[in-house]
Amino acid sequence: MSLMFRRPEERQSMRTILKKAALVAASVAVLAPGTAVQAKPARTVTALLGTYDFGRAGVIGQSGKQAGVWRSYSVRSGFAGDDLIVTYQPRTRPARHETQVYTAAFTEVADASAECRKVGADGVARRVWVSFRCRTGFAPSYTLLVR
């Protein structure tokens, strides 16, 4: 490409402008994420969360889905209880806010505290959430809160 300039200063000025423009374009390409490059979609995992008393896995599964902790769940009955299988995105960092997963009331389960601790620990072990706590209510019931 040949550009005709009247004076040598104009030619030198154009070269300087082109060099600076190329440097800026290269910097933007390196430092800014490209629009064509997309982040990898987060992988989902379908795995056994744990085995719980008969009838409890369905309650926990439905509550966790409504809370948005997992995408879907299924229950498989066995000899020792009901297996709860969930589909979720593994977490390595705690969420900004606690999420209430479910409440185990004393009228629904023999030992609400133990069930809450078991579900919470199972979720941490499988990286469904990073941490949990069981909050007691007025009656002997326990609410599972996760991050």
Short mmCIF file of N, CA, C and O in Angstrom, two decimals:
data_model
loop_
_atom_site.label_atom_id
_atom_site.label_comp_id
_atom_site.label_asym_id
_atom_site.label_seq_id
_atom_site.Cartn_x
_atom_site.Cartn_y
_atom_site.Cartn_z
N MET A 1 0.85 -1.16 0.00
CA MET A 1 0.00 0.00 0.00
C MET A 1 0.89 1.22 0.00
O MET A 1 1.77 1.36 0.84
N SER A 2 0.64 2.10 -0.89
CA SER A 2 1.48 3.29 -1.03
C SER A 2 0.64 4.51 -0.74
O SER A 2 -0.41 4.71 -1.34
N LEU A 3 1.11 5.28 0.17
CA LEU A 3 0.42 6.52 0.49
C LEU A 3 1.29 7.68 0.04
O LEU A 3 2.49 7.69 0.28
N MET A 4 0.68 8.62 -0.57
CA MET A 4 1.43 9.78 -1.06
C MET A 4 1.25 10.91 -0.07
O MET A 4 0.14 11.30 0.26
N PHE A 5 2.37 11.38 0.43
CA PHE A 5 2.36 12.51 1.34
C PHE A 5 3.22 13.60 0.73
O PHE A 5 4.21 13.33 0.04
N ARG A 6 2.90 14.79 1.05
CA ARG A 6 3.63 15.91 0.49
C ARG A 6 4.97 16.11 1.18
O ARG A 6 5.95 16.44 0.56
N ARG A 7 5.00 15.90 2.48
CA ARG A 7 6.23 16.18 3.21
C ARG A 7 6.68 14.93 3.96
O ARG A 7 5.86 14.11 4.36
N PRO A 8 7.99 14.78 4.21
CA PRO A 8 8.49 13.63 4.97
C PRO A 8 7.95 13.59 6.40
O PRO A 8 7.80 12.52 6.98
N GLU A 9 7.63 14.74 6.98
CA GLU A 9 7.09 14.75 8.34
C GLU A 9 5.73 14.06 8.39
O GLU A 9 5.40 13.37 9.35
N GLU A 10 4.93 14.22 7.35
CA GLU A 10 3.64 13.57 7.29
C GLU A 10 3.80 12.05 7.22
O GLU A 10 3.06 11.30 7.84
N ARG A 11 4.78 11.58 6.45
CA ARG A 11 5.06 10.16 6.34
C ARG A 11 5.48 9.59 7.70
O ARG A 11 5.01 8.54 8.13
N GLN A 12 6.37 10.29 8.39
CA GLN A 12 6.84 9.86 9.71
C GLN A 12 5.70 9.87 10.71
O GLN A 12 5.56 8.95 11.52
N SER A 13 4.84 10.88 10.66
CA SER A 13 3.71 10.98 11.57
C SER A 13 2.73 9.83 11.34
O SER A 13 2.22 9.24 12.30
N MET A 14 2.51 9.44 10.10
CA MET A 14 1.61 8.34 9.79
C MET A 14 2.17 7.03 10.30
O MET A 14 1.45 6.19 10.84
N ARG A 15 3.49 6.81 10.17
CA ARG A 15 4.12 5.60 10.68
C ARG A 15 3.97 5.51 12.20
O ARG A 15 3.70 4.44 12.74
N THR A 16 4.16 6.62 12.86
CA THR A 16 4.03 6.65 14.32
C THR A 16 2.61 6.32 14.73
O THR A 16 2.38 5.54 15.66
N ILE A 17 1.65 6.87 14.04
CA ILE A 17 0.24 6.60 14.36
C ILE A 17 -0.09 5.13 14.13
O ILE A 17 -0.75 4.49 14.96
N LEU A 18 0.39 4.55 13.03
CA LEU A 18 0.12 3.16 12.74
C LEU A 18 0.77 2.23 13.77
O LEU A 18 0.18 1.24 14.20
N LYS A 19 2.00 2.55 14.20
CA LYS A 19 2.67 1.75 15.21
C LYS A 19 1.90 1.79 16.53
O LYS A 19 1.71 0.77 17.19
N LYS A 20 1.45 2.98 16.93
CA LYS A 20 0.69 3.12 18.17
C LYS A 20 -0.64 2.38 18.09
O LYS A 20 -1.07 1.73 19.04
N ALA A 21 -1.30 2.46 16.94
CA ALA A 21 -2.57 1.77 16.77
C ALA A 21 -2.38 0.25 16.85
O ALA A 21 -3.19 -0.46 17.46
N ALA A 22 -1.31 -0.25 16.24
CA ALA A 22 -1.03 -1.69 16.30
C ALA A 22 -0.72 -2.11 17.74
O ALA A 22 -1.15 -3.17 18.19
N LEU A 23 -0.01 -1.30 18.47
CA LEU A 23 0.32 -1.60 19.87
C LEU A 23 -0.94 -1.61 20.73
O LEU A 23 -1.14 -2.52 21.55
N VAL A 24 -1.83 -0.66 20.53
CA VAL A 24 -3.09 -0.61 21.28
C VAL A 24 -3.95 -1.82 20.93
O VAL A 24 -4.52 -2.46 21.81
N ALA A 25 -4.04 -2.16 19.67
CA ALA A 25 -4.85 -3.32 19.26
C ALA A 25 -4.31 -4.61 19.85
O ALA A 25 -5.08 -5.45 20.32
N ALA A 26 -2.99 -4.77 19.86
CA ALA A 26 -2.39 -5.97 20.45
C ALA A 26 -2.65 -6.02 21.95
O ALA A 26 -2.94 -7.08 22.52
N SER A 27 -2.56 -4.89 22.62
CA SER A 27 -2.81 -4.84 24.07
C SER A 27 -4.25 -5.20 24.40
O SER A 27 -4.51 -5.96 25.32
N VAL A 28 -5.17 -4.67 23.64
CA VAL A 28 -6.58 -4.97 23.87
C VAL A 28 -6.85 -6.45 23.63
O VAL A 28 -7.56 -7.11 24.39
N ALA A 29 -6.26 -7.01 22.59
CA ALA A 29 -6.47 -8.43 22.28
C ALA A 29 -5.93 -9.34 23.38
O ALA A 29 -6.51 -10.37 23.68
N VAL A 30 -4.83 -8.93 24.00
CA VAL A 30 -4.23 -9.76 25.05
C VAL A 30 -4.94 -9.57 26.38
O VAL A 30 -5.21 -10.54 27.10
N LEU A 31 -5.25 -8.34 26.74
CA LEU A 31 -5.79 -8.05 28.07
C LEU A 31 -7.30 -8.25 28.19
O LEU A 31 -7.79 -8.64 29.25
N ALA A 32 -8.04 -7.99 27.16
CA ALA A 32 -9.50 -8.10 27.23
C ALA A 32 -9.93 -9.47 26.74
O ALA A 32 -9.38 -9.99 25.77
N PRO A 33 -10.90 -10.08 27.41
CA PRO A 33 -11.38 -11.37 26.92
C PRO A 33 -12.09 -11.19 25.59
O PRO A 33 -12.85 -10.25 25.39
N GLY A 34 -11.82 -12.09 24.68
CA GLY A 34 -12.44 -12.03 23.36
C GLY A 34 -13.90 -12.43 23.41
O GLY A 34 -14.33 -13.20 24.26
N THR A 35 -14.66 -11.91 22.49
CA THR A 35 -16.07 -12.25 22.45
C THR A 35 -16.27 -13.66 21.91
O THR A 35 -17.26 -14.31 22.22
N ALA A 36 -15.33 -14.14 21.11
CA ALA A 36 -15.47 -15.48 20.56
C ALA A 36 -15.12 -16.56 21.59
O ALA A 36 -15.57 -17.68 21.48
N VAL A 37 -14.34 -16.19 22.58
CA VAL A 37 -13.95 -17.15 23.61
C VAL A 37 -15.02 -17.16 24.69
O VAL A 37 -15.30 -16.15 25.30
N GLN A 38 -15.58 -18.32 24.93
CA GLN A 38 -16.62 -18.43 25.94
C GLN A 38 -16.09 -19.25 27.10
O GLN A 38 -15.26 -20.13 26.92
N ALA A 39 -16.59 -18.95 28.27
CA ALA A 39 -16.21 -19.71 29.45
C ALA A 39 -16.76 -21.13 29.35
O ALA A 39 -17.83 -21.35 28.78
N LYS A 40 -16.02 -22.07 29.90
CA LYS A 40 -16.51 -23.45 29.90
C LYS A 40 -17.77 -23.54 30.75
O LYS A 40 -17.82 -22.97 31.83
N PRO A 41 -18.77 -24.23 30.26
CA PRO A 41 -19.95 -24.39 31.09
C PRO A 41 -19.59 -25.25 32.31
O PRO A 41 -18.79 -26.18 32.21
N ALA A 42 -20.14 -24.89 33.44
CA ALA A 42 -19.86 -25.64 34.66
C ALA A 42 -20.40 -27.05 34.51
O ALA A 42 -21.51 -27.26 34.04
N ARG A 43 -19.60 -28.00 34.91
CA ARG A 43 -20.03 -29.39 34.77
C ARG A 43 -21.00 -29.74 35.88
O ARG A 43 -20.90 -29.22 36.99
N THR A 44 -21.91 -30.60 35.57
CA THR A 44 -22.84 -31.08 36.58
C THR A 44 -22.50 -32.51 36.92
O THR A 44 -21.94 -33.24 36.09
N VAL A 45 -22.81 -32.89 38.13
CA VAL A 45 -22.53 -34.22 38.63
C VAL A 45 -23.83 -34.82 39.12
O VAL A 45 -24.63 -34.14 39.77
N THR A 46 -24.04 -36.08 38.83
CA THR A 46 -25.16 -36.82 39.40
C THR A 46 -24.56 -37.89 40.28
O THR A 46 -23.81 -38.74 39.80
N ALA A 47 -24.85 -37.81 41.58
CA ALA A 47 -24.22 -38.73 42.53
C ALA A 47 -25.14 -38.96 43.73
O ALA A 47 -26.07 -38.18 43.99
N LEU A 48 -24.82 -40.00 44.45
CA LEU A 48 -25.53 -40.32 45.69
C LEU A 48 -25.16 -39.29 46.74
O LEU A 48 -23.98 -39.10 47.03
N LEU A 49 -26.15 -38.62 47.30
CA LEU A 49 -25.89 -37.70 48.41
C LEU A 49 -25.76 -38.49 49.70
O LEU A 49 -24.84 -38.29 50.48
N GLY A 50 -26.69 -39.42 49.93
CA GLY A 50 -26.65 -40.24 51.13
C GLY A 50 -27.86 -41.13 51.24
O GLY A 50 -28.78 -41.07 50.42
N THR A 51 -27.86 -41.94 52.28
CA THR A 51 -28.99 -42.83 52.57
C THR A 51 -29.66 -42.33 53.84
O THR A 51 -28.99 -42.12 54.86
N TYR A 52 -30.97 -42.15 53.77
CA TYR A 52 -31.73 -41.57 54.87
C TYR A 52 -32.90 -42.47 55.22
O TYR A 52 -33.22 -43.41 54.48
N ASP A 53 -33.56 -42.17 56.33
CA ASP A 53 -34.71 -42.97 56.75
C ASP A 53 -35.74 -43.05 55.63
O ASP A 53 -35.86 -42.13 54.81
N PHE A 54 -36.50 -44.14 55.64
CA PHE A 54 -37.54 -44.33 54.63
C PHE A 54 -38.49 -43.12 54.60
O PHE A 54 -38.98 -42.69 55.64
N GLY A 55 -38.70 -42.58 53.42
CA GLY A 55 -39.59 -41.43 53.25
C GLY A 55 -38.90 -40.08 53.38
O GLY A 55 -39.40 -39.08 52.90
N ARG A 56 -37.75 -40.03 54.01
CA ARG A 56 -37.07 -38.76 54.24
C ARG A 56 -36.29 -38.28 53.01
O ARG A 56 -36.16 -37.08 52.79
N ALA A 57 -35.75 -39.18 52.21
CA ALA A 57 -34.96 -38.78 51.05
C ALA A 57 -35.81 -37.96 50.06
O ALA A 57 -35.33 -36.98 49.50
N GLY A 58 -37.05 -38.34 49.89
CA GLY A 58 -37.94 -37.59 49.00
C GLY A 58 -38.20 -36.19 49.51
O GLY A 58 -38.23 -35.22 48.73
N VAL A 59 -38.40 -36.05 50.81
CA VAL A 59 -38.64 -34.74 51.41
C VAL A 59 -37.39 -33.86 51.25
O VAL A 59 -37.48 -32.70 50.85
N ILE A 60 -36.23 -34.42 51.55
CA ILE A 60 -34.98 -33.66 51.44
C ILE A 60 -34.72 -33.31 49.98
O ILE A 60 -34.33 -32.18 49.66
N GLY A 61 -34.93 -34.26 49.07
CA GLY A 61 -34.71 -34.02 47.65
C GLY A 61 -35.58 -32.91 47.09
O GLY A 61 -35.08 -32.02 46.40
N GLN A 62 -36.86 -32.94 47.41
CA GLN A 62 -37.78 -31.90 46.94
C GLN A 62 -37.41 -30.54 47.51
O GLN A 62 -37.40 -29.53 46.79
N SER A 63 -37.08 -30.50 48.78
CA SER A 63 -36.72 -29.22 49.42
C SER A 63 -35.44 -28.65 48.82
O SER A 63 -35.35 -27.44 48.59
N GLY A 64 -34.45 -29.51 48.58
CA GLY A 64 -33.20 -29.05 47.98
C GLY A 64 -33.38 -28.53 46.57
O GLY A 64 -32.75 -27.55 46.16
N LYS A 65 -34.26 -29.16 45.82
CA LYS A 65 -34.54 -28.68 44.46
C LYS A 65 -35.25 -27.33 44.50
O LYS A 65 -34.90 -26.42 43.76
N GLN A 66 -36.23 -27.18 45.39
CA GLN A 66 -36.94 -25.91 45.52
C GLN A 66 -36.00 -24.79 45.98
O GLN A 66 -36.16 -23.65 45.58
N ALA A 67 -35.01 -25.14 46.81
CA ALA A 67 -34.05 -24.15 47.29
C ALA A 67 -33.01 -23.80 46.24
O ALA A 67 -32.26 -22.84 46.39
N GLY A 68 -32.94 -24.60 45.17
CA GLY A 68 -31.98 -24.33 44.10
C GLY A 68 -30.60 -24.89 44.36
O GLY A 68 -29.64 -24.52 43.70
N VAL A 69 -30.49 -25.79 45.32
CA VAL A 69 -29.19 -26.37 45.67
C VAL A 69 -28.78 -27.43 44.65
O VAL A 69 -27.61 -27.58 44.34
N TRP A 70 -29.74 -28.18 44.13
CA TRP A 70 -29.48 -29.13 43.06
C TRP A 70 -30.55 -29.01 42.00
O TRP A 70 -31.63 -28.48 42.25
N ARG A 71 -30.23 -29.49 40.82
CA ARG A 71 -31.14 -29.35 39.68
C ARG A 71 -32.24 -30.39 39.67
O ARG A 71 -33.37 -30.11 39.30
N SER A 72 -31.89 -31.60 40.03
CA SER A 72 -32.89 -32.67 40.05
C SER A 72 -32.46 -33.70 41.08
O SER A 72 -31.33 -33.68 41.57
N TYR A 73 -33.39 -34.59 41.39
CA TYR A 73 -33.10 -35.64 42.36
C TYR A 73 -33.92 -36.87 42.03
O TYR A 73 -34.92 -36.80 41.31
N SER A 74 -33.49 -37.99 42.56
CA SER A 74 -34.27 -39.22 42.47
C SER A 74 -34.04 -40.00 43.76
O SER A 74 -33.04 -39.81 44.45
N VAL A 75 -34.99 -40.87 44.06
CA VAL A 75 -34.94 -41.66 45.29
C VAL A 75 -34.96 -43.13 44.90
O VAL A 75 -35.75 -43.55 44.06
N ARG A 76 -34.06 -43.88 45.52
CA ARG A 76 -33.99 -45.31 45.29
C ARG A 76 -34.10 -46.00 46.64
O ARG A 76 -33.28 -45.76 47.53
N SER A 77 -35.12 -46.81 46.81
CA SER A 77 -35.32 -47.50 48.09
C SER A 77 -34.40 -48.70 48.19
O SER A 77 -34.19 -49.43 47.22
N GLY A 78 -33.86 -48.89 49.39
CA GLY A 78 -32.97 -50.02 49.63
C GLY A 78 -33.33 -50.70 50.94
O GLY A 78 -34.41 -50.47 51.50
N PHE A 79 -32.42 -51.51 51.44
CA PHE A 79 -32.67 -52.24 52.69
C PHE A 79 -32.48 -51.35 53.92
O PHE A 79 -33.17 -51.52 54.92
N ALA A 80 -31.53 -50.42 53.84
CA ALA A 80 -31.21 -49.59 55.00
C ALA A 80 -31.95 -48.26 55.01
O ALA A 80 -31.85 -47.50 55.97
N GLY A 81 -32.67 -47.94 53.95
CA GLY A 81 -33.37 -46.67 53.86
C GLY A 81 -33.49 -46.26 52.41
O GLY A 81 -33.37 -47.07 51.50
N ASP A 82 -33.73 -44.97 52.20
CA ASP A 82 -33.86 -44.43 50.85
C ASP A 82 -32.58 -43.71 50.46
O ASP A 82 -32.08 -42.86 51.21
N ASP A 83 -32.06 -44.05 49.27
CA ASP A 83 -30.90 -43.35 48.72
C ASP A 83 -31.38 -42.10 48.00
O ASP A 83 -32.32 -42.16 47.21
N LEU A 84 -30.71 -40.99 48.24
CA LEU A 84 -31.03 -39.74 47.57
C LEU A 84 -29.92 -39.45 46.56
O LEU A 84 -28.76 -39.27 46.94
N ILE A 85 -30.29 -39.44 45.28
CA ILE A 85 -29.35 -39.16 44.20
C ILE A 85 -29.69 -37.78 43.67
O ILE A 85 -30.85 -37.51 43.34
N VAL A 86 -28.69 -36.90 43.60
CA VAL A 86 -28.93 -35.52 43.18
C VAL A 86 -28.01 -35.15 42.02
O VAL A 86 -26.93 -35.71 41.86
N THR A 87 -28.47 -34.19 41.21
CA THR A 87 -27.67 -33.62 40.13
C THR A 87 -27.39 -32.17 40.52
O THR A 87 -28.31 -31.39 40.75
N TYR A 88 -26.10 -31.82 40.58
CA TYR A 88 -25.69 -30.52 41.10
C TYR A 88 -24.39 -30.07 40.46
O TYR A 88 -23.73 -30.84 39.76
N GLN A 89 -24.02 -28.82 40.70
CA GLN A 89 -22.74 -28.29 40.29
C GLN A 89 -21.82 -28.31 41.50
O GLN A 89 -22.16 -27.70 42.52
N PRO A 90 -20.69 -28.99 41.44
CA PRO A 90 -19.79 -29.03 42.59
C PRO A 90 -19.28 -27.62 42.94
O PRO A 90 -19.03 -26.82 42.06
N ARG A 91 -19.16 -27.37 44.21
CA ARG A 91 -18.70 -26.07 44.71
C ARG A 91 -17.34 -26.22 45.37
O ARG A 91 -17.09 -27.18 46.07
N THR A 92 -16.51 -25.24 45.15
CA THR A 92 -15.22 -25.19 45.82
C THR A 92 -15.10 -23.95 46.70
O THR A 92 -14.21 -23.89 47.54
N ARG A 93 -16.00 -23.00 46.51
CA ARG A 93 -16.01 -21.79 47.33
C ARG A 93 -17.40 -21.60 47.91
O ARG A 93 -18.39 -21.93 47.26
N PRO A 94 -17.49 -21.06 49.11
CA PRO A 94 -18.81 -20.86 49.71
C PRO A 94 -19.63 -19.81 48.96
O PRO A 94 -19.07 -18.87 48.39
N ALA A 95 -20.93 -19.99 48.97
CA ALA A 95 -21.83 -19.00 48.37
C ALA A 95 -21.81 -17.75 49.24
O ALA A 95 -21.43 -17.78 50.41
N ARG A 96 -22.20 -16.64 48.68
CA ARG A 96 -22.20 -15.38 49.43
C ARG A 96 -23.20 -15.39 50.58
O ARG A 96 -22.96 -14.81 51.62
N HIS A 97 -24.33 -16.04 50.36
CA HIS A 97 -25.39 -16.04 51.36
C HIS A 97 -25.77 -17.48 51.70
O HIS A 97 -25.66 -18.37 50.86
N GLU A 98 -26.24 -17.65 52.89
CA GLU A 98 -26.72 -18.97 53.29
C GLU A 98 -28.03 -19.26 52.57
O GLU A 98 -28.83 -18.37 52.33
N THR A 99 -28.22 -20.53 52.27
CA THR A 99 -29.46 -20.99 51.65
C THR A 99 -30.10 -22.01 52.58
O THR A 99 -29.43 -22.92 53.05
N GLN A 100 -31.37 -21.83 52.82
CA GLN A 100 -32.10 -22.79 53.65
C GLN A 100 -32.52 -23.95 52.76
O GLN A 100 -33.23 -23.77 51.78
N VAL A 101 -32.06 -25.15 53.11
CA VAL A 101 -32.37 -26.32 52.31
C VAL A 101 -33.69 -26.94 52.77
O VAL A 101 -34.59 -27.14 51.97
N TYR A 102 -33.81 -27.24 54.06
CA TYR A 102 -35.05 -27.84 54.56
C TYR A 102 -35.06 -27.77 56.08
O TYR A 102 -34.05 -27.47 56.71
N THR A 103 -36.21 -28.07 56.65
CA THR A 103 -36.36 -28.14 58.10
C THR A 103 -36.84 -29.54 58.46
O THR A 103 -37.81 -30.04 57.90
N ALA A 104 -36.14 -30.15 59.40
CA ALA A 104 -36.52 -31.47 59.92
C ALA A 104 -37.24 -31.24 61.25
O ALA A 104 -36.62 -30.81 62.22
N ALA A 105 -38.51 -31.47 61.28
CA ALA A 105 -39.31 -31.26 62.49
C ALA A 105 -39.33 -32.52 63.33
O ALA A 105 -39.26 -33.64 62.81
N PHE A 106 -39.44 -32.34 64.62
CA PHE A 106 -39.43 -33.48 65.54
C PHE A 106 -40.63 -34.39 65.32
O PHE A 106 -40.59 -35.57 65.66
N THR A 107 -41.70 -33.88 64.73
CA THR A 107 -42.88 -34.71 64.47
C THR A 107 -42.71 -35.56 63.22
O THR A 107 -43.49 -36.47 62.97
N GLU A 108 -41.70 -35.26 62.40
CA GLU A 108 -41.50 -35.96 61.14
C GLU A 108 -40.37 -36.98 61.18
O GLU A 108 -40.33 -37.90 60.38
N VAL A 109 -39.42 -36.78 62.08
CA VAL A 109 -38.24 -37.64 62.13
C VAL A 109 -37.86 -37.88 63.59
O VAL A 109 -38.06 -37.00 64.44
N ALA A 110 -37.34 -39.06 63.88
CA ALA A 110 -37.01 -39.42 65.27
C ALA A 110 -35.95 -38.50 65.88
O ALA A 110 -36.10 -38.02 67.00
N ASP A 111 -34.85 -38.24 65.15
CA ASP A 111 -33.77 -37.39 65.66
C ASP A 111 -33.45 -36.33 64.62
O ASP A 111 -32.60 -36.52 63.74
N ALA A 112 -34.14 -35.20 64.70
CA ALA A 112 -34.01 -34.14 63.70
C ALA A 112 -32.59 -33.57 63.67
O ALA A 112 -32.06 -33.26 62.61
N SER A 113 -31.97 -33.46 64.82
CA SER A 113 -30.61 -32.93 64.89
C SER A 113 -29.62 -33.82 64.15
O SER A 113 -28.80 -33.35 63.37
N ALA A 114 -29.70 -35.12 64.39
CA ALA A 114 -28.79 -36.06 63.73
C ALA A 114 -29.00 -36.07 62.22
O ALA A 114 -28.04 -36.12 61.45
N GLU A 115 -30.26 -36.02 61.78
CA GLU A 115 -30.53 -36.01 60.34
C GLU A 115 -29.96 -34.75 59.70
O GLU A 115 -29.33 -34.81 58.64
N CYS A 116 -30.15 -33.62 60.34
CA CYS A 116 -29.64 -32.36 59.82
C CYS A 116 -28.12 -32.41 59.68
O CYS A 116 -27.56 -32.04 58.65
N ARG A 117 -27.43 -32.89 60.71
CA ARG A 117 -25.97 -32.99 60.67
C ARG A 117 -25.51 -33.97 59.58
O ARG A 117 -24.52 -33.73 58.91
N LYS A 118 -26.23 -35.07 59.40
CA LYS A 118 -25.85 -36.07 58.40
C LYS A 118 -26.01 -35.51 56.99
O LYS A 118 -25.11 -35.64 56.16
N VAL A 119 -27.15 -34.88 56.71
CA VAL A 119 -27.37 -34.30 55.38
C VAL A 119 -26.33 -33.21 55.12
O VAL A 119 -25.74 -33.14 54.03
N GLY A 120 -26.07 -32.37 56.11
CA GLY A 120 -25.07 -31.31 55.95
C GLY A 120 -23.69 -31.86 55.66
O GLY A 120 -22.99 -31.40 54.75
N ALA A 121 -23.27 -32.86 56.43
CA ALA A 121 -21.94 -33.46 56.23
C ALA A 121 -21.85 -34.19 54.89
O ALA A 121 -20.82 -34.13 54.22
N ASP A 122 -22.93 -34.88 54.50
CA ASP A 122 -22.93 -35.55 53.19
C ASP A 122 -22.76 -34.54 52.06
O ASP A 122 -22.04 -34.79 51.09
N GLY A 123 -23.42 -33.39 52.17
CA GLY A 123 -23.30 -32.36 51.15
C GLY A 123 -21.90 -31.77 51.07
O GLY A 123 -21.38 -31.51 49.97
N VAL A 124 -21.25 -31.59 52.20
CA VAL A 124 -19.87 -31.08 52.21
C VAL A 124 -18.93 -32.13 51.61
O VAL A 124 -18.06 -31.81 50.80
N ALA A 125 -19.11 -33.39 51.97
CA ALA A 125 -18.24 -34.45 51.48
C ALA A 125 -18.31 -34.58 49.96
O ALA A 125 -17.31 -34.90 49.31
N ARG A 126 -19.47 -34.31 49.38
CA ARG A 126 -19.64 -34.45 47.93
C ARG A 126 -19.55 -33.12 47.20
O ARG A 126 -19.82 -33.03 46.02
N ARG A 127 -19.23 -32.06 47.94
CA ARG A 127 -19.05 -30.70 47.40
C ARG A 127 -20.33 -30.13 46.80
O ARG A 127 -20.30 -29.36 45.85
N VAL A 128 -21.48 -30.52 47.35
CA VAL A 128 -22.73 -29.88 46.95
C VAL A 128 -22.75 -28.47 47.53
O VAL A 128 -23.22 -27.53 46.90
N TRP A 129 -22.23 -28.32 48.73
CA TRP A 129 -22.01 -27.02 49.37
C TRP A 129 -20.69 -27.10 50.12
O TRP A 129 -20.12 -28.16 50.30
N VAL A 130 -20.21 -25.96 50.55
CA VAL A 130 -18.89 -25.89 51.18
C VAL A 130 -18.99 -25.99 52.70
O VAL A 130 -18.13 -26.58 53.33
N SER A 131 -20.02 -25.42 53.26
CA SER A 131 -20.20 -25.48 54.71
C SER A 131 -21.69 -25.51 55.03
O SER A 131 -22.53 -25.19 54.19
N PHE A 132 -22.00 -25.89 56.26
CA PHE A 132 -23.39 -25.95 56.68
C PHE A 132 -23.49 -25.66 58.17
O PHE A 132 -22.49 -25.70 58.90
N ARG A 133 -24.70 -25.38 58.57
CA ARG A 133 -25.02 -25.30 60.00
C ARG A 133 -26.46 -25.71 60.18
O ARG A 133 -27.28 -25.56 59.28
N CYS A 134 -26.73 -26.26 61.34
CA CYS A 134 -28.09 -26.66 61.68
C CYS A 134 -28.60 -25.70 62.74
O CYS A 134 -28.01 -25.58 63.82
N ARG A 135 -29.67 -25.01 62.42
CA ARG A 135 -30.26 -24.04 63.34
C ARG A 135 -31.48 -24.66 63.97
O ARG A 135 -32.35 -25.20 63.29
N THR A 136 -31.55 -24.57 65.27
CA THR A 136 -32.71 -25.11 65.97
C THR A 136 -33.81 -24.06 66.05
O THR A 136 -33.54 -22.87 66.10
N GLY A 137 -35.05 -24.55 66.06
CA GLY A 137 -36.19 -23.65 66.15
C GLY A 137 -36.79 -23.68 67.54
O GLY A 137 -36.18 -24.16 68.49
N PHE A 138 -38.00 -23.15 67.69
CA PHE A 138 -38.66 -23.12 68.99
C PHE A 138 -38.99 -24.53 69.46
O PHE A 138 -38.78 -24.89 70.59
N ALA A 139 -39.53 -25.31 68.56
CA ALA A 139 -39.78 -26.72 68.87
C ALA A 139 -38.49 -27.47 68.53
O ALA A 139 -37.63 -26.94 67.84
N PRO A 140 -38.35 -28.69 68.95
CA PRO A 140 -37.13 -29.41 68.60
C PRO A 140 -37.09 -29.77 67.11
O PRO A 140 -37.25 -30.91 66.72
N SER A 141 -36.91 -28.75 66.29
CA SER A 141 -36.74 -28.96 64.87
C SER A 141 -35.42 -28.31 64.45
O SER A 141 -34.91 -27.42 65.13
N TYR A 142 -34.88 -28.76 63.33
CA TYR A 142 -33.59 -28.26 62.87
C TYR A 142 -33.70 -27.88 61.41
O TYR A 142 -34.21 -28.63 60.59
N THR A 143 -33.18 -26.69 61.09
CA THR A 143 -33.16 -26.18 59.72
C THR A 143 -31.74 -26.26 59.20
O THR A 143 -30.81 -25.78 59.86
N LEU A 144 -31.55 -26.84 58.03
CA LEU A 144 -30.24 -26.95 57.41
C LEU A 144 -29.99 -25.71 56.57
O LEU A 144 -30.74 -25.41 55.65
N LEU A 145 -28.93 -25.00 56.91
CA LEU A 145 -28.49 -23.81 56.17
C LEU A 145 -27.13 -24.11 55.57
O LEU A 145 -26.24 -24.62 56.27
N VAL A 146 -26.95 -23.81 54.29
CA VAL A 146 -25.70 -24.15 53.61
C VAL A 146 -25.13 -22.92 52.90
O VAL A 146 -25.82 -21.96 52.62
N ARG A 147 -23.84 -23.01 52.62
CA ARG A 147 -23.14 -21.96 51.84
C ARG A 147 -22.32 -22.62 50.77
O ARG A 147 -21.83 -23.65 50.87
#
